[in-house]
Short mmCIF file of C-alpha atoms in Angstrom, two decimals:
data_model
loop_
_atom_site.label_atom_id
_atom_site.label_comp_id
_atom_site.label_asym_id
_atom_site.label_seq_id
_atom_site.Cartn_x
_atom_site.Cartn_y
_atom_site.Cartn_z
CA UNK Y 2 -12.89 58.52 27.68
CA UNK Y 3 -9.89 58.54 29.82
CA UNK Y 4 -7.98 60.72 27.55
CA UNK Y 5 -6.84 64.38 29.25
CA UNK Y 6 -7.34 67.74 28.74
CA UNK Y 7 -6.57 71.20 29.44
CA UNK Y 8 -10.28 71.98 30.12
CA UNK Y 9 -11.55 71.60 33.71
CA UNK Y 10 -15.29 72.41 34.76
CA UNK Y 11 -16.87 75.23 36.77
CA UNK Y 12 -18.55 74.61 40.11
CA UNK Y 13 -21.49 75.58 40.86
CA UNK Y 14 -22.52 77.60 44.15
CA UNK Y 15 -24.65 76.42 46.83
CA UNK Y 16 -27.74 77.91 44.91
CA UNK Y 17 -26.70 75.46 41.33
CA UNK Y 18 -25.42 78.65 39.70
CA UNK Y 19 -22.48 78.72 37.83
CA UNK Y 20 -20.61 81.99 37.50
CA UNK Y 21 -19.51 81.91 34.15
CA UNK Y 22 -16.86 85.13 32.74
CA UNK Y 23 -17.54 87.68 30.31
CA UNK Y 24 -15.44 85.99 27.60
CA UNK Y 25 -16.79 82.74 28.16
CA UNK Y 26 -20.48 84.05 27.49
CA UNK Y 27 -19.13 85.75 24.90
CA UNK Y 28 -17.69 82.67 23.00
CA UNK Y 29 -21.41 81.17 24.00
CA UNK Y 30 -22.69 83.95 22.13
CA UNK Y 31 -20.66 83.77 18.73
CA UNK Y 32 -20.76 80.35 18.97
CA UNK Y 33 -24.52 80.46 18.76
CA UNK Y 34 -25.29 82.83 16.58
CA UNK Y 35 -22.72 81.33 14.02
CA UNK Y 36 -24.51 77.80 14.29
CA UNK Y 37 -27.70 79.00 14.44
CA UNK Y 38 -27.13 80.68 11.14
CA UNK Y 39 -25.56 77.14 9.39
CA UNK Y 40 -28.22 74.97 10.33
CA UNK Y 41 -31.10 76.40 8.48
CA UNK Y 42 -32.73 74.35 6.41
CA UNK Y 43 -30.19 72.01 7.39
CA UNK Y 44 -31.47 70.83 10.93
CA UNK Y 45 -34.28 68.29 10.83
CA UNK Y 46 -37.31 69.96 12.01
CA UNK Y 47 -37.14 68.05 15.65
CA UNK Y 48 -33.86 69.59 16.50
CA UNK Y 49 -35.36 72.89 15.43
CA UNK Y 50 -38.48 72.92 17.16
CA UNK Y 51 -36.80 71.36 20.40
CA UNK Y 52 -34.26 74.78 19.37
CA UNK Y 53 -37.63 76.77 20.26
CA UNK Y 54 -38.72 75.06 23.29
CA UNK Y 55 -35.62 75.86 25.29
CA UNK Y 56 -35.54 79.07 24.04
CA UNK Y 57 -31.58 79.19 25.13
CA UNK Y 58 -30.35 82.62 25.70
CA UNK Y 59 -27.93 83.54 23.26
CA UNK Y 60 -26.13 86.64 25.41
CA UNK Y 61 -24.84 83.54 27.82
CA UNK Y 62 -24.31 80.46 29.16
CA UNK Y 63 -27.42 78.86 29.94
CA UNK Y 64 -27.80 77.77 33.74
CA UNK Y 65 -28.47 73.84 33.86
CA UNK Y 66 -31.57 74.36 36.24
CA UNK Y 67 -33.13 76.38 32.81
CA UNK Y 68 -32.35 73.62 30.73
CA UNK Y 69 -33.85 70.72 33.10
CA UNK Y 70 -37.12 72.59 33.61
CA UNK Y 71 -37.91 71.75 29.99
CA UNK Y 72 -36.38 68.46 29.35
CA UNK Y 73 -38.44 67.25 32.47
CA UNK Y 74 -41.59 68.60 31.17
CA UNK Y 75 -41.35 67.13 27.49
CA UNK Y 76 -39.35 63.90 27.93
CA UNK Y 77 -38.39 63.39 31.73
CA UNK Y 78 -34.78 64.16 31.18
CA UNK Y 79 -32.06 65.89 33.05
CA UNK Y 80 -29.14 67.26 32.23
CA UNK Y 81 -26.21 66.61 35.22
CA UNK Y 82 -22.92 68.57 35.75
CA UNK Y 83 -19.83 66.34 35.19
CA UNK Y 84 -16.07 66.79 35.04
CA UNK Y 85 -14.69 67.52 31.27
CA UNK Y 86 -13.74 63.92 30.89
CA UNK Y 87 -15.97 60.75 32.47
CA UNK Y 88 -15.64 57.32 32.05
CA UNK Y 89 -17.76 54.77 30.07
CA UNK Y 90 -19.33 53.35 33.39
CA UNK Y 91 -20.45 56.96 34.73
CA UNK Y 92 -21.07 57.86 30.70
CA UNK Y 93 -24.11 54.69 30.37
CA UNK Y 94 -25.15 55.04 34.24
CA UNK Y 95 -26.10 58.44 33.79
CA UNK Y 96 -27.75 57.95 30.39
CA UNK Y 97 -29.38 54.84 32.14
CA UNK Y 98 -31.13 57.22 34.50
CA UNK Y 99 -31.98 59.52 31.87
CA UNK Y 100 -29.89 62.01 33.03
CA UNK Y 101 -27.30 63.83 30.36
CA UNK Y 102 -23.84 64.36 31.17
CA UNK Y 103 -22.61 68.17 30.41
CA UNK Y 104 -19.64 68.96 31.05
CA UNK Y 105 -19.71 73.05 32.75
CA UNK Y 106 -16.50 74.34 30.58
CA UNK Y 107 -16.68 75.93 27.33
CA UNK Y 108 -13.83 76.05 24.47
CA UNK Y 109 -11.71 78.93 24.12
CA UNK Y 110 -11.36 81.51 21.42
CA UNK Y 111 -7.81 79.16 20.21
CA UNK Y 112 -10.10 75.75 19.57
CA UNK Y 113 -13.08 77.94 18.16
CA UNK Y 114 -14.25 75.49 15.01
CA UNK Y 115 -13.23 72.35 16.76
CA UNK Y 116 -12.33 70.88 20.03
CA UNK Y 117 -12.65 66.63 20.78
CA UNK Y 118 -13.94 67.46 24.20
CA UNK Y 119 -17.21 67.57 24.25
CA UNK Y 120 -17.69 71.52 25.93
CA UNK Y 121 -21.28 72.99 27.64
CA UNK Y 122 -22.13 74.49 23.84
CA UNK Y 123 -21.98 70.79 22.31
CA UNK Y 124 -23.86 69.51 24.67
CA UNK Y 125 -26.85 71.97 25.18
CA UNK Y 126 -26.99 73.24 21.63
CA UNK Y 127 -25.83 70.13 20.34
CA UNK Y 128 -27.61 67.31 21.68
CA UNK Y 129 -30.28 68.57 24.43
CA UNK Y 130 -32.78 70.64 21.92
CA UNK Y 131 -33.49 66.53 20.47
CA UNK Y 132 -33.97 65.22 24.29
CA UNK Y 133 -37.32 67.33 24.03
CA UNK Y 134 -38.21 64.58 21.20
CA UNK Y 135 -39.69 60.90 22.59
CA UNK Y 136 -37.97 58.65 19.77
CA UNK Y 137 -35.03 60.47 20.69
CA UNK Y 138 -34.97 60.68 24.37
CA UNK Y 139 -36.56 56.87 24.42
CA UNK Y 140 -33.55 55.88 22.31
CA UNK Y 141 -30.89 57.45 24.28
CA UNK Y 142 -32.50 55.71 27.37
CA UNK Y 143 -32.29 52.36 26.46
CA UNK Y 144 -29.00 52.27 24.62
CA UNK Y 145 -27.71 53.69 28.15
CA UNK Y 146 -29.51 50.99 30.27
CA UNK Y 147 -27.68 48.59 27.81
CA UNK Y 148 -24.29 50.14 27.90
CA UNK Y 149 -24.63 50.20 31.79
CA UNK Y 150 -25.09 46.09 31.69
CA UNK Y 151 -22.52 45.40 28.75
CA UNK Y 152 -19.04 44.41 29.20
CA UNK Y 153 -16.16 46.65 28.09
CA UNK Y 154 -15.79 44.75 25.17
CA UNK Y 155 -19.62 45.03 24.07
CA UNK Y 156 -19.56 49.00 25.16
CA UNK Y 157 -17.05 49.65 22.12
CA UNK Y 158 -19.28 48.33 19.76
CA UNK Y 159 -21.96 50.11 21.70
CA UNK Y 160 -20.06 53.08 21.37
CA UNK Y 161 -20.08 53.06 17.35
CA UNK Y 162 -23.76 52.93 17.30
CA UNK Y 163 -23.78 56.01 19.27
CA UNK Y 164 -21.58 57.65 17.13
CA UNK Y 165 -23.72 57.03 14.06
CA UNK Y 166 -26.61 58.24 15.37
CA UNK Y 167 -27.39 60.16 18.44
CA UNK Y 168 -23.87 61.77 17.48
CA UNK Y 169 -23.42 62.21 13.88
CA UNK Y 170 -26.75 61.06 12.26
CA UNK Y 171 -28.85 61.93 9.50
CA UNK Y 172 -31.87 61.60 8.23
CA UNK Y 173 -34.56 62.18 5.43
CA UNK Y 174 -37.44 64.92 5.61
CA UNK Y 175 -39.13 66.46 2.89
CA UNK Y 176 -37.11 64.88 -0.04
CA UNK Y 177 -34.09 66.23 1.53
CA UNK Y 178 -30.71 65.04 3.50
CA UNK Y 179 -31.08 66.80 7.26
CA UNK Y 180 -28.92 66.33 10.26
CA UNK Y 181 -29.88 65.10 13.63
CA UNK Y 182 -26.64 63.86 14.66
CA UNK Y 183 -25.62 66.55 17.41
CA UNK Y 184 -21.79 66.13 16.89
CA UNK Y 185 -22.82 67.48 13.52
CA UNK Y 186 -25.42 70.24 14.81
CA UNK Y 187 -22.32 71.71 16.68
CA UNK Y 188 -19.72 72.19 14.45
CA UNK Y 189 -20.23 74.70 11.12
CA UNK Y 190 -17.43 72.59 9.29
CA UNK Y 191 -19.12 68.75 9.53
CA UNK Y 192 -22.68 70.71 9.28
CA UNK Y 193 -21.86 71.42 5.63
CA UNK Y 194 -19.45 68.72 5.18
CA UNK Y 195 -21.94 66.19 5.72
CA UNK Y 196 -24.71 67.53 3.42
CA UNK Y 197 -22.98 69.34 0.83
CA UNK Y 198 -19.59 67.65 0.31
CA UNK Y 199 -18.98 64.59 -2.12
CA UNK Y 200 -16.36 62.83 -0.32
CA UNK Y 201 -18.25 61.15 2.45
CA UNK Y 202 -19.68 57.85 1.83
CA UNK Y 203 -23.85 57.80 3.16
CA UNK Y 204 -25.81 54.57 3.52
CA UNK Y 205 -29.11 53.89 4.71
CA UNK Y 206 -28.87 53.02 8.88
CA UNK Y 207 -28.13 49.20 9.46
CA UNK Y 208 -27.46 48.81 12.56
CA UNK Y 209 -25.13 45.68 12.05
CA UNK Y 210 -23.08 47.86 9.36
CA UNK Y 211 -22.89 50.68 12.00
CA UNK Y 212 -21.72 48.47 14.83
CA UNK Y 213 -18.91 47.45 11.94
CA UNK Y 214 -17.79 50.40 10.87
CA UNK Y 215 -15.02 52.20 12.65
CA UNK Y 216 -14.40 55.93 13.24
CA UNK Y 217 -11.99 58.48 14.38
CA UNK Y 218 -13.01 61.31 16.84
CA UNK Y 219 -10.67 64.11 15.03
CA UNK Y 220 -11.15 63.93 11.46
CA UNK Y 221 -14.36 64.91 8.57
CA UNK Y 222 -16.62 61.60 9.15
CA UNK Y 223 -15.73 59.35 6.03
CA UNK Y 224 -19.28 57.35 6.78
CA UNK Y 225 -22.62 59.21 7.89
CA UNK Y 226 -25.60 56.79 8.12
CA UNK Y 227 -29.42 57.56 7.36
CA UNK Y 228 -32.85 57.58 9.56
CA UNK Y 229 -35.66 57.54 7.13
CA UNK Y 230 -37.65 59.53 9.78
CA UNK Y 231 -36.24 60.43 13.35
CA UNK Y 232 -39.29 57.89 15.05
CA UNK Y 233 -36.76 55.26 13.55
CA UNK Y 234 -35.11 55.36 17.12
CA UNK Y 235 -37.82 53.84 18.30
CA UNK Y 236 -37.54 50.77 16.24
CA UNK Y 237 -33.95 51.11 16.45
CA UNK Y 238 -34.55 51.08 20.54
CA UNK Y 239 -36.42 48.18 20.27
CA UNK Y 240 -34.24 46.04 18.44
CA UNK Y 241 -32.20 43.15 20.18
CA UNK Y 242 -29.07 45.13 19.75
CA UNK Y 243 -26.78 42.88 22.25
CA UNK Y 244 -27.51 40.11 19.69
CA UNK Y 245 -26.56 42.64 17.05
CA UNK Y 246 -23.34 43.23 19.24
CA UNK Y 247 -22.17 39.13 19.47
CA UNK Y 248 -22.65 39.07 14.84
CA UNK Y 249 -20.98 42.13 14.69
CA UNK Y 250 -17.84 40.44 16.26
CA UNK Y 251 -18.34 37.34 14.60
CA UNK Y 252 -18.27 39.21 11.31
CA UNK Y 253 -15.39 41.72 12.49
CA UNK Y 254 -14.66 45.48 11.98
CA UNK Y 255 -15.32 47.14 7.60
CA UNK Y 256 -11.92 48.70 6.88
CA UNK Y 257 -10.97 52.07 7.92
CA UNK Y 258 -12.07 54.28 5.63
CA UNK Y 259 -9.23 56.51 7.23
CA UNK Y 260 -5.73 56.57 7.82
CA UNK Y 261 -4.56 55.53 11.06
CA UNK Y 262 -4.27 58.23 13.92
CA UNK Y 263 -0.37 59.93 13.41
CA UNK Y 264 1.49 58.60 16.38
CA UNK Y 265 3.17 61.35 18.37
CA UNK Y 266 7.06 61.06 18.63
CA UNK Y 267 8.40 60.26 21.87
CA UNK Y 268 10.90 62.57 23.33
#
C-alpha cells in the first residue's frame, strides 16, 4: 500500500463536511447510476438490501456522517476519512476497531471504468452497503484484529484472503452465481466478467487454497472463489486462520495464473 498516486483527499471543515465540486458529484452520479443498473440480479441480496438501507443519494457525494449513522445502527461500524494511500498497519488497526478506511477523493472522468486506488465510490458503494450485514461486518472485524497482531510476512497471506472475499467474492443464492465481493460490485467490467465470462477459473472457498493463490491488482481476476451462503463469514471468522497462514507457507504459493506485471523501462 505504499504505492503513489495522483489522487489526494479532501478535508473536511470544522463541521465534518466535505465540499465536494460539481464535476466530482457528477462522476458520483454516473458512476452510480451505471452500477446500479449492472448489478441487478447480479448482487447477492445482502449487498442489495444493505443498497436500501443507506439509501445513498445518487445527485452526490455522500457525507461520511450519513453513512456512519447507519452502519452504527445495524452493525456498529464506522466509516473514517483517510489519505488515498495507507499503510498495512493503519489498514488492520482501523478494521480492528471496526472502523472502515475511505479514502475522500473520487476518480476522474480519464480513469472512469477502472482506477487501482481504491476512490470514495468503491468504498461506499462498493463495500459499506455489506457492513450493514453481521457475517459480514463480524468477518471484516476479526480478520482486522488478526492482521493488526500478524507480522508483515503473515499480513501478505492475510492480504490474499481479503482479496478473495471481502474484495472479489462470490457466492451462491437461489441456484445462481451472485457477487458479494465489493471490488467486483464497483466496477461494470469484473461485474460481468466474473459471472458471465468463461475464462475465469471458480472454485468453491478453501481458505488454505485462497491463502495460496496469488493475484494481481490491475488485471480481469483469473480465480474468483465461492461462499455457499454469505453467513459463511462467520465460520470463515471463526476458523484458526493464523494456523491456516503457517501450512499455507509450508505448502508455498499455486502458480500464477497470470503473466508477470510488465516492468516499466528505466530512463
Amino acid at each position: 500500500m505504499s504505492k503513489t498516486t495522483q489522487y489526494v483527499s479532501h478535508q473536511a471543515d470544522e463541521n465534518g463536511v466535505i465540499h465536494w465540486s460539481d464535476e466530482e458529484n457528477q462522476v458520483w452520479h454516473d458512476l452510480v447510476l451505471r452500477q446500479k443498473d449492472i448489478i441487478k440480479d447480479r448482487a447477492c441480496d445482502e449487498f442489495m438490501h444493505g443498497l436500501e438501507l443507506l439509501n445513498l443519494p445518487s445527485d452526490r457525494i455522500p457525507q461520511l456522517h450519513e453513512v456512519n449513522e447507519v452502519l452504527a445502527r445495524e452493525t456498529g461500524w464506522q466509516v473514517a476519512q483517510v489519505p488515498a494511500l495507507i499503510n498495512f498497519d493503519e489498514f488492520f488497526r482501523l478494521l480492528a476497531n471496526k472502523q472502515f478506511p475511505v479514502a475522500t477523493f473520487i476518480r476522474t472522468r480519464e480513469e472512469f471504468d477502472y482506477l487501482q486506488e481504491p476512490d470514495i465510490f468503491h468504498e461506499i458503494f462498493g463495500h459499506c452497503p455489506l457492513l450493514t450485514n453481521k457475517a459480514f461486518a463480524h468477518f471484516t472485524h476479526t480478520y482486522g484484529k488478526l492482521g493488526y497482531a500478524a507480522n508483515k510476512q503473515d499480513r501478505v497471506y492475510l492480504a490474499r484472503l481479503y482479496w478473495f472475499t471481502v474484495e472479489f467474492g462470490l457466492l451462491r443464492q437461489a441456484g445462481k452465481l451472485r457477487i458479494y465481493g465489493g471490488g467486483i460490485l464497483s466496477s461494470p467490467g469484473e461485474t460481468l466478467y466474473a459471472l458471465e465470462s468463461d475464462k475465469p477459473e471458480r472454485h468453491d472457498m478453501e481458505p488454505l487454497e485462497a491463502f495460496r493463490t496469488p493475484y494481481r491488482i490491475d488485471i480481469m481476476q483469473p480465480v474468483y472463489y465461492i461462499l455457499q451462503e454469505l453467513d459463511d463469514l462467520f465460520g470463515l471468522a471463526e476458523m484458526d486462520m493464523m494456523a491456516l497462514v503457517e501450512q499455507a507457507k509450508t505448502l508455498g504459493l499455486h502458480t500464477p495464473k497470470f503473466p508477470p506485471k510488465p516492468q516499466k523501462m528505466a530512463g
